[in-house]
Amino acid sequence: MKTKRLNGRTTLAGASMVALMACASPAIAMNLPAAQKFDAGPLGTLDVSGGFDGYFYALSGMGTNSILGNKKSAGAIARTLEVNITKSTGQFQFTLDVKPSNSLYFGSSPSQMVTNEFTLGPIYAAYGTWAPNANFNISVGQVYSTEGWESSTDWKNANLIDSPLYYVENSSSRGVQASYTLGKLSATLTFGDGFDSGVFNTLQELVTYSFDGNNALSFYGTQNLGTTGPNTFAYGQGKTGSGYPGYNAAYVNSDMYGAYYSYTNGNLNVVPEVQYVYAKPNRRVGLTKFTSNFGAEVITNYQFGKSPWSLGSMVFYYKNTGPQAWYLNANSAGFGIGVTPSWIKGHVFVRGEVGLLHLTNLGTPRVGGGFGASGTDRNQVMSILEAGLAF
């Protein structure tokens, strides 16, 4: 799932994905190899999958007063190292997902993968599951989030650059998660600590209706049932108070509602998504005014027949309202586009992306609202070349 945090002008990002137990799943950007199966004796058959990737990047907009800071405009970074071990048969199952990773966004300088993102360190998910029948299961532990369409594993996404919608979603959390399927309808309900804070006051829901094999509509939501206070640690990175190096208090005291529709026609997959997240005034955590974030996007992926090539794209719009910097600056707004060709042969893949962010409103930043030396430029261009292994 996803960690989106804003510490002053520094973005520390992790990841998130749609719950594996639900019918809806993230778009698969490439024809990835099947998981490796191992006979684990008394544990039964285990599925092992994962991979490693890194990328070269080049981006415009760096500067002394830029929101990006005066950092390197080009470089090379390791992005994700993942090993996922799953027992998915029998009444008693389990999942262990070890994944040092980072996320890549417009308006944020690329950063190396981190190993201390969660309370459990590099362990992204670790839970046991009781599945008494094919229609119902319940899991306990560090479970996946149900917010949003985009996957926390970048080679499963149509694009390399993550969207503003993904930025404000939570990541895996500790708690209890139950899923139920009835015909074409599936539902997942989670009660847990939301942003891995140890404060168990968050509900998450995902409901999906699959009209047929090519059309599915999903609704998701998150409700904060109480106050996550200013001295609570979230995702192992800092307190949830609003001051640096604190965790943005609006995230951990917010409600979210969203929906996406997955349409497939032959080799083409199209996913439109809308999302709204807001936080009410709460002076205890420094939220003096109502604040919200709206995001909308369309993600596409086209597989060129049986060839190793596919082409992904993303178009998005976001808007912040109120004093909180949900994504980039408070009260900022903008739109972006990205195009991602991908090639995979066996276990080896190579991908690239060229993307543009245009800020229609610079908002009310603390320092430097835009790009470039003066901090007034509204455009950022980012280019990525990635290579990796998947198994």
Coordinates of C-alpha atoms in Angstrom, one line a residue:
M1 CA 0.0 0.0 0.0
K2 CA 1.2 3.6 0.0
T3 CA 3.0 5.9 2.4
K4 CA 2.5 9.5 1.4
R5 CA 4.1 11.9 3.7
L6 CA 5.2 15.5 3.5
N7 CA 7.9 16.6 5.9
G8 CA 8.4 20.3 5.3
R9 CA 9.7 20.3 1.7
T10 CA 10.9 16.6 1.9
T11 CA 8.7 13.8 0.5
L12 CA 9.2 10.4 2.1
A13 CA 7.1 7.9 0.1
G14 CA 6.5 4.3 0.3
A15 CA 3.8 2.3 -1.4
S16 CA 0.5 0.5 -1.3
M17 CA -1.7 -1.8 -3.4
V18 CA -5.2 -3.0 -3.7
A19 CA -5.9 -5.8 -1.2
L20 CA -4.9 -9.1 -2.6
M21 CA -7.9 -10.8 -1.2
A22 CA -10.4 -8.7 -3.1
C23 CA -11.4 -9.4 -6.7
A24 CA -10.2 -6.1 -8.0
S25 CA -6.4 -6.0 -8.7
P26 CA -4.0 -3.4 -10.0
A27 CA -3.4 -3.2 -13.8
I28 CA -0.5 -5.5 -14.8
A29 CA 1.7 -3.4 -17.0
M30 CA 3.6 -6.4 -18.6
N31 CA 3.1 -10.1 -19.0
L32 CA 5.0 -11.0 -15.9
P33 CA 6.4 -14.5 -15.2
A34 CA 4.3 -16.8 -13.0
A35 CA 5.3 -17.1 -9.4
Q36 CA 7.7 -19.9 -8.5
K37 CA 6.2 -22.8 -6.6
F38 CA 8.0 -24.7 -3.9
D39 CA 7.0 -27.7 -1.8
A40 CA 7.5 -26.6 1.8
G41 CA 6.7 -29.9 3.4
P42 CA 4.2 -29.5 6.2
L43 CA 3.5 -25.9 5.1
G44 CA 2.3 -27.1 1.7
T45 CA 3.0 -25.4 -1.6
L46 CA 4.4 -21.9 -1.4
D47 CA 4.2 -19.3 -4.2
V48 CA 7.4 -17.1 -4.3
S49 CA 7.5 -14.0 -6.5
G50 CA 9.2 -10.6 -6.6
G51 CA 12.0 -8.8 -8.4
F52 CA 14.5 -5.9 -8.4
D53 CA 14.7 -2.8 -10.4
G54 CA 16.6 0.5 -10.7
Y55 CA 16.4 3.5 -12.9
F56 CA 18.2 6.5 -14.5
Y57 CA 16.4 9.8 -14.2
A58 CA 16.6 13.3 -15.7
L59 CA 14.3 16.1 -14.7
S60 CA 13.9 19.8 -15.2
G61 CA 13.0 22.5 -12.6
M62 CA 15.8 22.2 -10.0
G63 CA 16.9 25.5 -8.4
T64 CA 17.6 27.3 -5.2
N65 CA 13.9 28.4 -4.8
S66 CA 12.4 25.4 -6.5
I67 CA 10.0 23.1 -4.7
L68 CA 12.4 20.4 -5.8
G69 CA 15.4 22.1 -4.1
N70 CA 18.8 22.6 -5.6
K71 CA 19.6 18.9 -5.9
K72 CA 20.8 16.8 -8.8
S73 CA 18.8 16.9 -12.0
A74 CA 20.1 13.5 -13.2
G75 CA 21.2 10.3 -11.5
A76 CA 20.7 6.6 -11.0
I77 CA 18.7 5.0 -8.1
A78 CA 17.7 1.6 -6.9
R79 CA 13.9 1.6 -6.6
T80 CA 12.4 -1.7 -5.4
L81 CA 13.7 -5.1 -4.1
E82 CA 10.8 -7.5 -3.3
V83 CA 10.4 -11.1 -2.2
N84 CA 6.8 -12.2 -1.7
I85 CA 6.0 -15.6 -0.1
T86 CA 2.4 -16.8 -0.1
K87 CA 0.6 -19.9 0.9
S88 CA -2.8 -19.6 -0.8
T89 CA -4.3 -23.0 -0.4
G90 CA -6.0 -24.7 2.5
Q91 CA -8.0 -23.2 5.4
F92 CA -4.9 -21.6 7.0
Q93 CA -2.8 -19.4 4.7
F94 CA -0.3 -16.7 5.1
T95 CA 1.5 -13.9 3.2
L96 CA 5.0 -12.4 3.8
D97 CA 6.0 -9.5 1.6
V98 CA 9.5 -8.0 2.2
K99 CA 9.9 -4.9 0.1
P100 CA 12.4 -2.1 0.6
S101 CA 11.1 0.4 -2.0
N102 CA 10.5 4.1 -2.9
S103 CA 8.0 6.0 -4.9
L104 CA 8.5 8.4 -7.8
Y105 CA 6.5 11.6 -8.1
F106 CA 6.4 14.8 -10.0
G107 CA 7.5 17.7 -7.8
S108 CA 9.7 15.4 -5.6
S109 CA 13.4 14.6 -5.9
P110 CA 14.0 10.9 -6.5
S111 CA 15.3 9.1 -3.4
Q112 CA 16.8 5.7 -2.7
M113 CA 14.8 2.8 -1.5
V114 CA 14.3 2.7 2.3
T115 CA 14.3 -0.2 4.7
N116 CA 12.7 1.5 7.7
E117 CA 9.4 2.6 6.2
F118 CA 7.2 0.5 8.6
T119 CA 7.2 -0.6 12.2
L120 CA 8.3 -4.0 10.9
G121 CA 11.2 -2.4 9.0
P122 CA 11.4 -3.7 5.4
I123 CA 8.4 -6.0 5.9
Y124 CA 5.6 -4.5 3.8
A125 CA 2.9 -7.1 4.7
A126 CA 2.8 -10.1 7.1
Y127 CA -0.5 -11.7 7.9
G128 CA -2.2 -15.0 8.5
T129 CA -5.5 -15.9 6.9
W130 CA -8.3 -18.2 7.8
A131 CA -10.3 -19.3 4.7
P132 CA -13.0 -21.7 5.7
N133 CA -14.5 -21.6 2.2
A134 CA -13.9 -20.1 -1.2
N135 CA -16.2 -17.1 -0.5
F136 CA -14.9 -15.9 2.8
N137 CA -11.6 -15.2 4.5
I138 CA -10.3 -13.2 7.4
S139 CA -6.7 -12.1 7.9
V140 CA -4.8 -10.7 10.9
G141 CA -1.4 -8.9 10.9
Q142 CA 0.1 -6.2 8.7
V143 CA -2.4 -6.2 5.8
Y144 CA -2.5 -4.4 2.5
S145 CA -4.5 -1.2 2.0
T146 CA -7.6 -1.1 -0.1
E147 CA -7.2 2.5 -1.3
G148 CA -6.9 3.2 -5.0
W149 CA -6.0 1.3 -8.2
E150 CA -2.3 1.7 -8.5
S151 CA 0.0 -1.0 -7.2
S152 CA 2.8 -0.6 -4.7
T153 CA 5.0 -2.7 -7.0
D154 CA 6.1 -0.4 -9.8
W155 CA 6.5 -3.1 -12.5
K156 CA 2.8 -4.0 -12.1
N157 CA 1.7 -0.4 -12.9
A158 CA 1.2 1.0 -16.4
N159 CA 3.4 3.9 -15.5
L160 CA 6.6 4.4 -13.6
I161 CA 5.7 7.8 -12.1
D162 CA 3.0 7.5 -9.4
S163 CA 0.0 9.8 -9.5
P164 CA -1.1 12.5 -7.0
L165 CA -4.0 10.1 -6.1
Y166 CA -1.5 7.5 -5.0
Y167 CA 0.5 10.1 -3.1
V168 CA -2.3 10.8 -0.5
E169 CA -3.4 7.1 0.0
N170 CA -2.2 5.1 2.9
S171 CA 0.0 2.1 2.9
S172 CA -0.2 -1.3 4.6
S173 CA -1.4 -1.2 8.2
R174 CA -1.7 -3.5 11.2
G175 CA -5.2 -4.8 11.8
V176 CA -7.9 -7.3 10.8
Q177 CA -9.2 -7.7 7.3
A178 CA -12.2 -9.7 6.1
S179 CA -13.3 -10.4 2.5
Y180 CA -16.5 -11.9 1.2
T181 CA -17.6 -12.8 -2.4
L182 CA -21.2 -13.3 -3.5
G183 CA -21.5 -14.0 -7.2
K184 CA -20.2 -10.9 -9.1
L185 CA -19.9 -8.8 -5.9
S186 CA -17.0 -8.8 -3.6
A187 CA -16.3 -6.8 -0.5
T188 CA -13.3 -6.2 1.8
L189 CA -13.5 -4.5 5.2
T190 CA -10.4 -3.6 7.3
F191 CA -10.1 -2.3 10.8
G192 CA -6.6 -1.2 11.8
D193 CA -4.1 1.6 12.5
G194 CA -4.3 3.3 9.0
F195 CA -0.9 4.7 8.7
D196 CA 1.0 2.1 10.7
S197 CA 0.7 4.4 13.8
G198 CA -0.4 1.9 16.4
V199 CA -3.6 3.8 16.9
F200 CA -6.4 1.5 15.9
N201 CA -9.1 3.9 14.8
T202 CA -9.4 3.4 11.0
L203 CA -11.9 1.6 8.8
Q204 CA -11.3 0.8 5.1
E205 CA -13.7 -0.6 2.6
L206 CA -13.5 -1.9 -1.0
V207 CA -16.5 -3.1 -2.9
T208 CA -16.3 -4.4 -6.4
Y209 CA -18.9 -5.5 -8.9
S210 CA -17.6 -7.4 -11.9
F211 CA -20.2 -7.1 -14.7
D212 CA -18.1 -9.6 -16.8
G213 CA -14.5 -10.5 -17.3
N214 CA -13.8 -7.2 -19.0
N215 CA -15.8 -4.7 -16.9
A216 CA -15.6 -4.0 -13.1
L217 CA -16.6 -1.1 -11.0
S218 CA -15.0 -0.5 -7.6
F219 CA -15.8 1.9 -4.7
Y220 CA -13.4 2.4 -1.8
G221 CA -13.4 4.4 1.4
T222 CA -11.6 5.2 4.6
Q223 CA -12.9 6.7 7.8
N224 CA -10.9 7.9 10.8
L225 CA -12.9 7.0 13.9
G226 CA -11.0 9.2 16.3
T227 CA -8.0 11.5 16.6
T228 CA -4.5 10.4 15.8
G229 CA -2.6 12.7 18.2
P230 CA 0.4 14.8 17.5
N231 CA 2.8 12.6 19.4
T232 CA 2.0 9.4 17.6
F233 CA 4.7 7.9 15.3
A234 CA 3.5 6.8 11.9
Y235 CA 5.5 4.5 9.5
G236 CA 8.5 4.7 11.7
Q237 CA 9.5 8.1 10.3
G238 CA 8.4 10.8 12.7
K239 CA 5.6 12.1 14.9
T240 CA 2.2 13.0 13.4
G241 CA 2.3 16.6 14.5
S242 CA 2.4 19.2 11.7
G243 CA 5.9 20.5 12.3
Y244 CA 9.0 19.2 10.6
P245 CA 10.1 16.4 10.9
G246 CA 6.5 15.5 11.8
Y247 CA 4.1 13.5 9.7
N248 CA 1.4 15.7 8.0
A249 CA -1.5 15.5 10.5
A250 CA -4.2 15.9 7.8
Y251 CA -3.3 12.4 6.4
V252 CA -3.7 10.5 9.6
N253 CA -6.9 12.3 10.6
S254 CA -8.7 12.2 7.2
D255 CA -11.6 10.4 5.4
M256 CA -11.3 9.3 1.8
Y257 CA -13.8 8.2 -0.9
G258 CA -13.0 7.0 -4.4
A259 CA -14.0 4.9 -7.3
Y260 CA -12.5 3.4 -10.4
Y261 CA -13.7 1.4 -13.4
S262 CA -11.6 -1.2 -15.2
Y263 CA -12.5 -1.7 -18.9
T264 CA -10.7 -4.2 -21.1
N265 CA -11.2 -4.6 -24.8
G266 CA -8.8 -7.1 -26.3
N267 CA -5.3 -5.9 -25.5
L268 CA -6.4 -2.5 -24.2
N269 CA -7.1 -1.8 -20.6
V270 CA -8.6 1.6 -19.5
V271 CA -9.1 2.7 -15.9
P272 CA -10.7 6.1 -15.0
E273 CA -10.5 6.9 -11.3
V274 CA -11.7 9.7 -9.0
Q275 CA -10.8 10.3 -5.4
Y276 CA -11.6 12.8 -2.6
V277 CA -9.9 13.0 0.7
Y278 CA -10.6 15.6 3.5
A279 CA -9.7 16.4 7.1
K280 CA -12.0 18.4 9.4
P281 CA -10.7 21.1 11.8
N282 CA -9.0 19.6 14.9
R283 CA -7.0 22.0 16.9
R284 CA -5.5 19.2 19.0
V285 CA -3.4 18.3 16.0
G286 CA -3.0 21.7 14.4
L287 CA -5.8 21.5 11.9
T288 CA -7.5 24.9 12.2
K289 CA -9.5 24.8 9.0
F290 CA -11.2 22.3 6.7
T291 CA -8.8 21.0 4.1
S292 CA -9.2 18.6 1.2
N293 CA -7.6 17.1 -1.9
F294 CA -9.4 16.0 -5.1
G295 CA -7.8 13.8 -7.8
A296 CA -8.9 12.3 -11.1
E297 CA -6.9 10.2 -13.6
V298 CA -7.2 7.9 -16.6
I299 CA -4.7 5.1 -16.9
T300 CA -4.4 3.0 -20.0
N301 CA -2.2 0.0 -21.0
Y302 CA -2.0 -1.6 -24.4
Q303 CA -0.3 -4.9 -25.0
F304 CA 1.1 -5.3 -28.6
G305 CA -0.3 -8.8 -29.3
K306 CA 2.1 -11.6 -28.2
S307 CA 5.2 -9.3 -28.6
P308 CA 7.2 -8.3 -25.5
W309 CA 6.1 -4.7 -25.9
S310 CA 3.3 -2.8 -24.1
L311 CA 2.5 0.9 -23.9
G312 CA 1.1 2.6 -20.8
S313 CA -0.2 6.1 -20.3
M314 CA -1.6 8.3 -17.5
V315 CA -3.4 11.6 -17.5
F316 CA -4.3 13.2 -14.1
Y317 CA -5.6 16.3 -12.4
Y318 CA -5.4 17.3 -8.7
K319 CA -6.5 20.2 -6.6
N320 CA -5.7 21.0 -2.9
T321 CA -8.1 23.1 -0.9
G322 CA -7.2 24.7 2.5
P323 CA -4.0 25.1 4.4
Q324 CA -2.6 21.6 4.1
A325 CA -0.1 20.5 1.4
W326 CA -1.6 17.2 0.5
Y327 CA 0.4 17.0 -2.7
L328 CA 3.0 19.7 -3.4
N329 CA 1.8 23.1 -2.1
A330 CA -1.3 24.0 -0.1
N331 CA -4.1 25.3 -2.4
S332 CA -2.1 24.2 -5.5
A333 CA -3.6 22.5 -8.5
G334 CA -2.3 21.0 -11.7
F335 CA -2.4 18.3 -14.3
G336 CA 0.0 15.9 -15.8
I337 CA 0.7 13.3 -18.4
G338 CA 3.0 10.4 -18.8
V339 CA 3.7 7.8 -21.5
T340 CA 5.5 4.5 -20.7
P341 CA 6.7 1.9 -23.2
S342 CA 7.7 -1.4 -21.6
W343 CA 9.6 -4.5 -22.9
I344 CA 9.8 -7.8 -21.1
K345 CA 11.5 -11.1 -22.2
G346 CA 11.4 -13.9 -19.7
H347 CA 12.4 -12.4 -16.4
V348 CA 14.2 -9.3 -17.7
F349 CA 12.3 -6.0 -18.3
V350 CA 13.3 -2.5 -19.6
R351 CA 10.9 0.4 -19.3
G352 CA 10.9 4.1 -19.9
E353 CA 8.7 7.1 -19.3
V354 CA 8.5 10.7 -20.3
G355 CA 6.1 12.9 -18.3
L356 CA 5.0 16.5 -17.8
L357 CA 3.5 18.3 -14.8
H358 CA 1.9 21.7 -15.3
L359 CA 0.8 23.6 -12.2
T360 CA -2.3 25.7 -12.9
N361 CA -2.0 27.2 -9.5
L362 CA 1.2 27.4 -7.5
G363 CA -0.8 27.6 -4.3
T364 CA 0.5 29.1 -1.0
P365 CA 3.9 27.4 -0.4
R366 CA 6.2 28.1 2.6
V367 CA 9.2 28.4 0.2
G368 CA 9.3 28.3 -3.6
G369 CA 6.0 27.2 -5.0
G370 CA 7.1 26.3 -8.5
F371 CA 10.1 25.1 -10.4
G372 CA 13.4 26.6 -11.5
A373 CA 15.9 29.0 -9.9
S374 CA 13.2 31.5 -9.1
G375 CA 10.6 29.0 -8.0
T376 CA 8.0 30.5 -10.4
D377 CA 8.1 28.1 -13.3
R378 CA 4.9 26.0 -13.6
N379 CA 6.2 23.1 -15.6
Q380 CA 8.4 20.1 -14.8
V381 CA 9.5 17.4 -17.3
M382 CA 10.7 14.1 -16.1
S383 CA 12.3 11.2 -18.0
I384 CA 13.0 7.7 -16.7
L385 CA 14.8 4.7 -18.0
E386 CA 14.3 1.6 -15.8
A387 CA 15.6 -2.0 -16.0
G388 CA 15.0 -5.0 -13.7
L389 CA 14.3 -8.6 -13.0
A390 CA 11.0 -10.2 -12.1
F391 CA 10.3 -13.8 -11.0

